[in-house]
Amino acid sequence: MMTRIEKDSLGTRAIPVDAYYGIHTQRASENFKISHQRMHPLLIKNMVKIKKAAAISHQQSKELDDHKATAIIQACQDIISGKFADQFIIDAIQGGAGTSANMNVNEVIANRSLEILGEALGNYAVINPNDHVNQSQSTNDVFPTAGKMAILESLVPLESELHKLAKALEQKSVAFQDVIKVGRTQLQDALPLSLGDTFGAYQQVIAREYHRIISVRSELTAVNLGGTAIGTSMNASHYYLAHVVPILNQDFFIPLKQADNLIDATQNLDGFMQVSGRLKGIATTISKLANDLRLMSSGPQAGLSEIQLPAKQVGSSIMPGKINPVIPEMVSQVAFQVIGNDLTATFAIEAGQLELNAFEPILFQNILSSIDLLTNAIRTLTTHAIQGLQANKSQCYEAVMSSDFMITALAPFLSYATAASLIKEARLTKCSVRELAFKKQILPVAQLESLLSIDYLIKRPEKLAI
């Protein structure tokens, strides 16, 4: 393999002659063979967008000549369009507060710029990764700004999938409105309700999660870009400081703003805690939904069997015909991972010291991973479980008709003690409470028919006029 030699303050390294990365990336690649996962593509793309905005600002202010600026801007655009993805080789878990990631981006942009100008890769006297591509910047403002942009961008498909799930649940709520089922508290039989109301409740909680994740965007739109190393804006010109964020906004879908206090925005990552917490909330909610789906579909002979999930694959290597609730099982596993990622994020945010938090690499990797996992899991849940889910109407109805807890409707007219005695007698005689109530005529027949009717048992309180 042909190589070129690059030099830094620690010495020299042989770099593949056709590599767009350079010595800093090479050293980081050697140092961090940790997770075998590379940096998230959105994190890289948005760092490149920042480099492009910086070059435009410097070209406008004449701090960078047109020759260099044009090449850097074109190189950035090439990378944003998806080229050179294989040149970002650093492990997602890395020391240095993201410096390795920032330098990987700087070096690829610099070398692509050199190629555009007809220069040899590694000829940093013409375009330098630090002096030109990284001009007026620090890892400490580029990396967290790119992290916020990447998270904002990745939240869009998650929001869309949450909305689709809520709509699918709403459709099932309407479809199942006339399916009466036994309610359960603490896994024991309780009062009846409509299966439609059950799915309506699921729709409501998913809708709340949808609105919550949208509201968390505000935690991410204030960025510390322009603060450079510690928020004091050392080495950033006045023109750059005033213009870099507005220029960046021209290439981003949601308006960003420069934080009022760049020192605060550089050292404190509490906004990311809000985001991670909301992701944990979504994970908890969908796992609870998955648990309920597994319980309601349990059986089919010896379980509740109130609903039937779509059969997606053969469930056993030994038991013919067995079908397992594989989609809800997957959802819960995703939830476990996201909840664990949130704990890691909590430790990373807490561990910041003085003017900088050095643990943003694992923070961004975990938050972005959680978003991707949730997006894919919710899409799969909607498409492969909820949309094809069916109600076992007769099974649900028969369970209600034989339920002891229909007696609850009679208790106000009999007394609690009398109702309890009736249940005890029904269980001893293996007769349903409904049958026993009519047999003993404990209330007038017309009244019993009214109180033990489906409409009465699942009636909803009227909403008060406001």
mmCIF file of N, CA and C in Angstrom, residues 249-351:
data_model
loop_
_atom_site.group_PDB
_atom_site.id
_atom_site.type_symbol
_atom_site.label_atom_id
_atom_site.label_comp_id
_atom_site.label_asym_id
_atom_site.label_seq_id
_atom_site.Cartn_x
_atom_site.Cartn_y
_atom_site.Cartn_z
ATOM 1 N N ASN A 249 -28.161 28.799 9.528
ATOM 2 C CA ASN A 249 -29.612 28.620 9.462
ATOM 3 C C ASN A 249 -30.121 28.506 8.026
ATOM 4 N N GLN A 250 -29.370 29.027 7.077
ATOM 5 C CA GLN A 250 -29.780 28.924 5.682
ATOM 6 C C GLN A 250 -29.723 27.484 5.176
ATOM 7 N N ASP A 251 -29.020 26.643 5.912
ATOM 8 C CA ASP A 251 -28.819 25.246 5.504
ATOM 9 C C ASP A 251 -29.403 24.271 6.519
ATOM 10 N N PHE A 252 -30.341 24.764 7.378
ATOM 11 C CA PHE A 252 -30.916 23.900 8.409
ATOM 12 C C PHE A 252 -32.411 24.151 8.486
ATOM 13 N N PHE A 253 -33.155 23.113 8.843
ATOM 14 C CA PHE A 253 -34.612 23.173 8.707
ATOM 15 C C PHE A 253 -35.310 23.900 9.847
ATOM 16 N N ILE A 254 -34.635 24.129 10.952
ATOM 17 C CA ILE A 254 -35.248 24.800 12.100
ATOM 18 C C ILE A 254 -34.309 25.907 12.555
ATOM 19 N N PRO A 255 -34.814 27.102 12.859
ATOM 20 C CA PRO A 255 -33.922 28.215 13.215
ATOM 21 C C PRO A 255 -33.149 27.956 14.510
ATOM 22 N N LEU A 256 -31.842 28.123 14.428
ATOM 23 C CA LEU A 256 -30.983 28.067 15.604
ATOM 24 C C LEU A 256 -30.688 29.493 16.048
ATOM 25 N N LYS A 257 -30.307 29.642 17.297
ATOM 26 C CA LYS A 257 -29.922 30.961 17.793
ATOM 27 C C LYS A 257 -28.677 30.808 18.653
ATOM 28 N N GLN A 258 -27.874 31.848 18.653
ATOM 29 C CA GLN A 258 -26.679 31.828 19.488
ATOM 30 C C GLN A 258 -27.097 32.000 20.943
ATOM 31 N N ALA A 259 -26.583 31.162 21.811
ATOM 32 C CA ALA A 259 -26.948 31.227 23.227
ATOM 33 C C ALA A 259 -26.600 32.594 23.812
ATOM 34 N N ASP A 260 -27.418 33.055 24.736
ATOM 35 C CA ASP A 260 -27.172 34.356 25.369
ATOM 36 C C ASP A 260 -25.871 34.346 26.163
ATOM 37 N N ASN A 261 -25.571 33.233 26.793
ATOM 38 C CA ASN A 261 -24.360 33.099 27.597
ATOM 39 C C ASN A 261 -23.560 31.922 27.035
ATOM 40 N N LEU A 262 -22.527 32.221 26.256
ATOM 41 C CA LEU A 262 -21.765 31.164 25.584
ATOM 42 C C LEU A 262 -20.933 30.341 26.552
ATOM 43 N N ILE A 263 -20.541 30.925 27.667
ATOM 44 C CA ILE A 263 -19.792 30.165 28.680
ATOM 45 C C ILE A 263 -20.696 29.109 29.298
ATOM 46 N N ASP A 264 -21.884 29.529 29.681
ATOM 47 C CA ASP A 264 -22.875 28.589 30.217
ATOM 48 C C ASP A 264 -23.179 27.495 29.201
ATOM 49 N N ALA A 265 -23.406 27.887 27.952
ATOM 50 C CA ALA A 265 -23.785 26.922 26.914
ATOM 51 C C ALA A 265 -22.663 25.963 26.579
ATOM 52 N N THR A 266 -21.426 26.332 26.870
ATOM 53 C CA THR A 266 -20.285 25.453 26.598
ATOM 54 C C THR A 266 -20.096 24.422 27.697
ATOM 55 N N GLN A 267 -20.339 24.797 28.932
ATOM 56 C CA GLN A 267 -20.027 23.873 30.031
ATOM 57 C C GLN A 267 -21.226 23.076 30.540
ATOM 58 N N ASN A 268 -22.443 23.535 30.293
ATOM 59 C CA ASN A 268 -23.618 22.865 30.851
ATOM 60 C C ASN A 268 -24.449 22.205 29.754
ATOM 61 N N LEU A 269 -24.771 20.930 29.962
ATOM 62 C CA LEU A 269 -25.472 20.133 28.959
ATOM 63 C C LEU A 269 -26.862 19.709 29.431
ATOM 64 N N ASP A 270 -27.466 20.516 30.283
ATOM 65 C CA ASP A 270 -28.744 20.137 30.870
ATOM 66 C C ASP A 270 -29.857 19.977 29.831
ATOM 67 N N GLY A 271 -29.777 20.706 28.718
ATOM 68 C CA GLY A 271 -30.779 20.549 27.669
ATOM 69 C C GLY A 271 -30.821 19.136 27.116
ATOM 70 N N PHE A 272 -29.646 18.516 27.013
ATOM 71 C CA PHE A 272 -29.597 17.136 26.528
ATOM 72 C C PHE A 272 -30.240 16.179 27.529
ATOM 73 N N MET A 273 -30.194 16.549 28.814
ATOM 74 C CA MET A 273 -30.842 15.718 29.821
ATOM 75 C C MET A 273 -32.343 15.696 29.620
ATOM 76 N N GLN A 274 -32.900 16.847 29.229
ATOM 77 C CA GLN A 274 -34.335 16.910 28.970
ATOM 78 C C GLN A 274 -34.703 16.018 27.786
ATOM 79 N N VAL A 275 -33.894 16.045 26.756
ATOM 80 C CA VAL A 275 -34.148 15.221 25.572
ATOM 81 C C VAL A 275 -34.063 13.744 25.934
ATOM 82 N N SER A 276 -32.992 13.359 26.595
ATOM 83 C CA SER A 276 -32.806 11.957 26.957
ATOM 84 C C SER A 276 -33.933 11.474 27.862
ATOM 85 N N GLY A 277 -34.351 12.340 28.779
ATOM 86 C CA GLY A 277 -35.451 11.979 29.663
ATOM 87 C C GLY A 277 -36.752 11.737 28.909
ATOM 88 N N ARG A 278 -36.983 12.543 27.883
ATOM 89 C CA ARG A 278 -38.212 12.358 27.100
ATOM 90 C C ARG A 278 -38.144 11.067 26.292
ATOM 91 N N LEU A 279 -36.964 10.733 25.809
ATOM 92 C CA LEU A 279 -36.805 9.463 25.092
ATOM 93 C C LEU A 279 -37.063 8.294 26.037
ATOM 94 N N LYS A 280 -36.577 8.412 27.254
ATOM 95 C CA LYS A 280 -36.858 7.374 28.252
ATOM 96 C C LYS A 280 -38.355 7.278 28.517
ATOM 97 N N GLY A 281 -39.032 8.426 28.548
ATOM 98 C CA GLY A 281 -40.478 8.418 28.753
ATOM 99 C C GLY A 281 -41.207 7.689 27.641
ATOM 100 N N ILE A 282 -40.810 7.954 26.393
ATOM 101 C CA ILE A 282 -41.418 7.255 25.261
ATOM 102 C C ILE A 282 -41.162 5.755 25.368
ATOM 103 N N ALA A 283 -39.927 5.401 25.702
ATOM 104 C CA ALA A 283 -39.581 3.977 25.832
ATOM 105 C C ALA A 283 -40.436 3.303 26.892
ATOM 106 N N THR A 284 -40.631 3.973 28.016
ATOM 107 C CA THR A 284 -41.440 3.411 29.099
ATOM 108 C C THR A 284 -42.880 3.229 28.659
ATOM 109 N N THR A 285 -43.415 4.211 27.961
ATOM 110 C CA THR A 285 -44.805 4.160 27.521
ATOM 111 C C THR A 285 -45.034 3.042 26.501
ATOM 112 N N ILE A 286 -44.150 2.924 25.511
ATOM 113 C CA ILE A 286 -44.380 1.893 24.495
ATOM 114 C C ILE A 286 -44.119 0.495 25.048
ATOM 115 N N SER A 287 -43.258 0.397 26.062
ATOM 116 C CA SER A 287 -43.034 -0.915 26.672
ATOM 117 C C SER A 287 -44.265 -1.351 27.455
ATOM 118 N N LYS A 288 -44.906 -0.399 28.138
ATOM 119 C CA LYS A 288 -46.154 -0.716 28.845
ATOM 120 C C LYS A 288 -47.213 -1.168 27.847
ATOM 121 N N LEU A 289 -47.306 -0.482 26.721
ATOM 122 C CA LEU A 289 -48.239 -0.891 25.671
ATOM 123 C C LEU A 289 -47.907 -2.297 25.172
ATOM 124 N N ALA A 290 -46.622 -2.567 24.959
ATOM 125 C CA ALA A 290 -46.200 -3.897 24.502
ATOM 126 C C ALA A 290 -46.550 -4.977 25.527
ATOM 127 N N ASN A 291 -46.365 -4.661 26.804
ATOM 128 C CA ASN A 291 -46.735 -5.611 27.862
ATOM 129 C C ASN A 291 -48.218 -5.950 27.788
ATOM 130 N N ASP A 292 -49.063 -4.922 27.613
ATOM 131 C CA ASP A 292 -50.508 -5.134 27.551
ATOM 132 C C ASP A 292 -50.894 -5.978 26.335
ATOM 133 N N LEU A 293 -50.258 -5.704 25.205
ATOM 134 C CA LEU A 293 -50.558 -6.476 24.001
ATOM 135 C C LEU A 293 -50.225 -7.953 24.208
ATOM 136 N N ARG A 294 -49.107 -8.218 24.867
ATOM 137 C CA ARG A 294 -48.729 -9.615 25.113
ATOM 138 C C ARG A 294 -49.736 -10.299 26.037
ATOM 139 N N LEU A 295 -50.170 -9.572 27.065
ATOM 140 C CA LEU A 295 -51.127 -10.161 27.998
ATOM 141 C C LEU A 295 -52.476 -10.402 27.328
ATOM 142 N N MET A 296 -52.977 -9.407 26.610
ATOM 143 C CA MET A 296 -54.297 -9.539 25.996
ATOM 144 C C MET A 296 -54.315 -10.598 24.897
ATOM 145 N N SER A 297 -53.165 -10.852 24.289
ATOM 146 C CA SER A 297 -53.102 -11.865 23.228
ATOM 147 C C SER A 297 -52.667 -13.227 23.742
ATOM 148 N N SER A 298 -52.451 -13.350 25.041
ATOM 149 C CA SER A 298 -51.929 -14.605 25.588
ATOM 150 C C SER A 298 -52.909 -15.747 25.340
ATOM 151 N N GLY A 299 -52.357 -16.921 25.114
ATOM 152 C CA GLY A 299 -53.193 -18.077 24.818
ATOM 153 C C GLY A 299 -52.621 -18.871 23.649
ATOM 154 N N PRO A 300 -53.384 -19.235 22.643
ATOM 155 C CA PRO A 300 -54.782 -18.799 22.466
ATOM 156 C C PRO A 300 -55.813 -19.600 23.257
ATOM 157 N N GLN A 301 -55.483 -20.804 23.731
ATOM 158 C CA GLN A 301 -56.494 -21.577 24.457
ATOM 159 C C GLN A 301 -56.509 -21.262 25.955
ATOM 160 N N ALA A 302 -55.338 -21.181 26.562
ATOM 161 C CA ALA A 302 -55.275 -21.114 28.022
ATOM 162 C C ALA A 302 -54.975 -19.714 28.558
ATOM 163 N N GLY A 303 -55.001 -18.702 27.707
ATOM 164 C CA GLY A 303 -54.715 -17.348 28.168
ATOM 165 C C GLY A 303 -55.926 -16.451 28.056
ATOM 166 N N LEU A 304 -55.702 -15.151 28.033
ATOM 167 C CA LEU A 304 -56.809 -14.205 27.921
ATOM 168 C C LEU A 304 -57.423 -14.228 26.530
ATOM 169 N N SER A 305 -56.557 -14.228 25.514
ATOM 170 C CA SER A 305 -56.999 -14.325 24.113
ATOM 171 C C SER A 305 -58.084 -13.315 23.766
ATOM 172 N N GLU A 306 -57.925 -12.079 24.247
ATOM 173 C CA GLU A 306 -58.888 -11.019 23.939
ATOM 174 C C GLU A 306 -58.622 -10.383 22.580
ATOM 175 N N ILE A 307 -57.364 -10.399 22.183
ATOM 176 C CA ILE A 307 -56.989 -9.873 20.873
ATOM 177 C C ILE A 307 -56.112 -10.907 20.165
ATOM 178 N N GLN A 308 -55.998 -10.718 18.883
ATOM 179 C CA GLN A 308 -55.128 -11.590 18.094
ATOM 180 C C GLN A 308 -54.147 -10.719 17.332
ATOM 181 N N LEU A 309 -52.860 -10.858 17.661
ATOM 182 C CA LEU A 309 -51.818 -10.133 16.947
ATOM 183 C C LEU A 309 -51.546 -10.804 15.606
ATOM 184 N N PRO A 310 -51.123 -10.052 14.614
ATOM 185 C CA PRO A 310 -50.777 -10.674 13.332
ATOM 186 C C PRO A 310 -49.683 -11.723 13.519
ATOM 187 N N ALA A 311 -49.857 -12.860 12.880
ATOM 188 C CA ALA A 311 -48.835 -13.917 12.947
ATOM 189 C C ALA A 311 -47.684 -13.539 12.016
ATOM 190 N N LYS A 312 -46.522 -13.311 12.599
ATOM 191 C CA LYS A 312 -45.394 -12.813 11.811
ATOM 192 C C LYS A 312 -44.356 -13.883 11.498
ATOM 193 N N GLN A 313 -44.239 -14.902 12.361
ATOM 194 C CA GLN A 313 -43.259 -15.953 12.106
ATOM 195 C C GLN A 313 -43.557 -17.140 12.999
ATOM 196 N N VAL A 314 -43.041 -18.297 12.613
ATOM 197 C CA VAL A 314 -43.194 -19.497 13.437
ATOM 198 C C VAL A 314 -42.482 -19.272 14.764
ATOM 199 N N GLY A 315 -43.151 -19.687 15.862
ATOM 200 C CA GLY A 315 -42.666 -19.297 17.183
ATOM 201 C C GLY A 315 -41.833 -20.299 17.923
ATOM 202 N N SER A 316 -41.753 -21.528 17.439
ATOM 203 C CA SER A 316 -41.028 -22.528 18.206
ATOM 204 C C SER A 316 -40.342 -23.513 17.281
ATOM 205 N N SER A 317 -39.175 -23.975 17.698
ATOM 206 C CA SER A 317 -38.457 -25.005 16.944
ATOM 207 C C SER A 317 -38.896 -26.402 17.337
ATOM 208 N N ILE A 318 -39.765 -26.493 18.377
ATOM 209 C CA ILE A 318 -40.191 -27.813 18.855
ATOM 210 C C ILE A 318 -41.700 -27.958 18.914
ATOM 211 N N MET A 319 -42.446 -26.849 19.131
ATOM 212 C CA MET A 319 -43.898 -26.913 19.282
ATOM 213 C C MET A 319 -44.572 -26.442 17.996
ATOM 214 N N PRO A 320 -45.097 -27.355 17.197
ATOM 215 C CA PRO A 320 -45.725 -26.972 15.920
ATOM 216 C C PRO A 320 -46.903 -26.018 16.150
ATOM 217 N N GLY A 321 -47.004 -25.017 15.284
ATOM 218 C CA GLY A 321 -48.139 -24.106 15.332
ATOM 219 C C GLY A 321 -48.026 -22.973 16.329
ATOM 220 N N LYS A 322 -46.974 -22.962 17.124
ATOM 221 C CA LYS A 322 -46.845 -21.908 18.148
ATOM 222 C C LYS A 322 -46.478 -20.582 17.482
ATOM 223 N N ILE A 323 -47.202 -19.527 17.851
ATOM 224 C CA ILE A 323 -46.942 -18.177 17.350
ATOM 225 C C ILE A 323 -46.680 -17.277 18.543
ATOM 226 N N ASN A 324 -45.568 -16.602 18.541
ATOM 227 C CA ASN A 324 -45.195 -15.745 19.665
ATOM 228 C C ASN A 324 -45.400 -14.264 19.329
ATOM 229 N N PRO A 325 -45.588 -13.438 20.365
ATOM 230 C CA PRO A 325 -45.768 -11.995 20.159
ATOM 231 C C PRO A 325 -44.424 -11.301 19.942
ATOM 232 N N VAL A 326 -43.790 -11.586 18.812
ATOM 233 C CA VAL A 326 -42.405 -11.167 18.594
ATOM 234 C C VAL A 326 -42.256 -9.647 18.482
ATOM 235 N N ILE A 327 -43.269 -8.975 17.949
ATOM 236 C CA ILE A 327 -43.144 -7.524 17.781
ATOM 237 C C ILE A 327 -43.183 -6.816 19.139
ATOM 238 N N PRO A 328 -44.173 -7.094 19.993
ATOM 239 C CA PRO A 328 -44.121 -6.485 21.333
ATOM 240 C C PRO A 328 -42.863 -6.859 22.121
ATOM 241 N N GLU A 329 -42.377 -8.078 21.934
ATOM 242 C CA GLU A 329 -41.136 -8.469 22.626
ATOM 243 C C GLU A 329 -39.961 -7.603 22.179
ATOM 244 N N MET A 330 -39.899 -7.341 20.885
ATOM 245 C CA MET A 330 -38.846 -6.460 20.360
ATOM 246 C C MET A 330 -38.973 -5.058 20.934
ATOM 247 N N VAL A 331 -40.204 -4.560 21.011
ATOM 248 C CA VAL A 331 -40.432 -3.203 21.519
ATOM 249 C C VAL A 331 -39.913 -3.067 22.943
ATOM 250 N N SER A 332 -40.201 -4.036 23.775
ATOM 251 C CA SER A 332 -39.731 -3.961 25.164
ATOM 252 C C SER A 332 -38.209 -3.999 25.241
ATOM 253 N N GLN A 333 -37.582 -4.798 24.403
ATOM 254 C CA GLN A 333 -36.114 -4.840 24.414
ATOM 255 C C GLN A 333 -35.510 -3.503 23.992
ATOM 256 N N VAL A 334 -36.119 -2.875 22.997
ATOM 257 C CA VAL A 334 -35.676 -1.531 22.620
ATOM 258 C C VAL A 334 -35.835 -0.580 23.796
ATOM 259 N N ALA A 335 -36.953 -0.683 24.489
ATOM 260 C CA ALA A 335 -37.182 0.182 25.650
ATOM 261 C C ALA A 335 -36.110 -0.018 26.712
ATOM 262 N N PHE A 336 -35.737 -1.267 26.971
ATOM 263 C CA PHE A 336 -34.688 -1.531 27.955
ATOM 264 C C PHE A 336 -33.388 -0.815 27.571
ATOM 265 N N GLN A 337 -33.049 -0.900 26.282
ATOM 266 C CA GLN A 337 -31.814 -0.281 25.801
ATOM 267 C C GLN A 337 -31.879 1.231 25.937
ATOM 268 N N VAL A 338 -33.004 1.831 25.568
ATOM 269 C CA VAL A 338 -33.143 3.288 25.635
ATOM 270 C C VAL A 338 -33.071 3.771 27.078
ATOM 271 N N ILE A 339 -33.690 3.034 27.989
ATOM 272 C CA ILE A 339 -33.632 3.402 29.401
ATOM 273 C C ILE A 339 -32.190 3.317 29.903
ATOM 274 N N GLY A 340 -31.459 2.291 29.461
ATOM 275 C CA GLY A 340 -30.042 2.202 29.816
ATOM 276 C C GLY A 340 -29.226 3.328 29.214
ATOM 277 N N ASN A 341 -29.538 3.693 27.968
ATOM 278 C CA ASN A 341 -28.841 4.821 27.339
ATOM 279 C C ASN A 341 -29.062 6.111 28.110
ATOM 280 N N ASP A 342 -30.270 6.269 28.648
ATOM 281 C CA ASP A 342 -30.558 7.473 29.428
ATOM 282 C C ASP A 342 -29.707 7.523 30.697
ATOM 283 N N LEU A 343 -29.497 6.397 31.321
ATOM 284 C CA LEU A 343 -28.645 6.375 32.513
ATOM 285 C C LEU A 343 -27.215 6.771 32.146
ATOM 286 N N THR A 344 -26.711 6.243 31.030
ATOM 287 C CA THR A 344 -25.378 6.624 30.575
ATOM 288 C C THR A 344 -25.316 8.118 30.285
ATOM 289 N N ALA A 345 -26.362 8.649 29.644
ATOM 290 C CA ALA A 345 -26.412 10.082 29.363
ATOM 291 C C ALA A 345 -26.394 10.899 30.645
ATOM 292 N N THR A 346 -27.097 10.416 31.649
ATOM 293 C CA THR A 346 -27.124 11.112 32.941
ATOM 294 C C THR A 346 -25.723 11.198 33.538
ATOM 295 N N PHE A 347 -25.020 10.077 33.546
ATOM 296 C CA PHE A 347 -23.645 10.080 34.065
ATOM 297 C C PHE A 347 -22.751 11.008 33.251
ATOM 298 N N ALA A 348 -22.896 10.989 31.916
ATOM 299 C CA ALA A 348 -22.060 11.823 31.059
ATOM 300 C C ALA A 348 -22.298 13.301 31.322
ATOM 301 N N ILE A 349 -23.547 13.677 31.489
ATOM 302 C CA ILE A 349 -23.878 15.088 31.732
ATOM 303 C C ILE A 349 -23.396 15.527 33.109
ATOM 304 N N GLU A 350 -23.556 14.665 34.090
ATOM 305 C CA GLU A 350 -23.127 14.998 35.453
ATOM 306 C C GLU A 350 -21.621 15.131 35.568
ATOM 307 N N ALA A 351 -20.877 14.400 34.742
ATOM 308 C CA ALA A 351 -19.424 14.306 34.886
ATOM 309 C C ALA A 351 -18.660 15.484 34.302
#
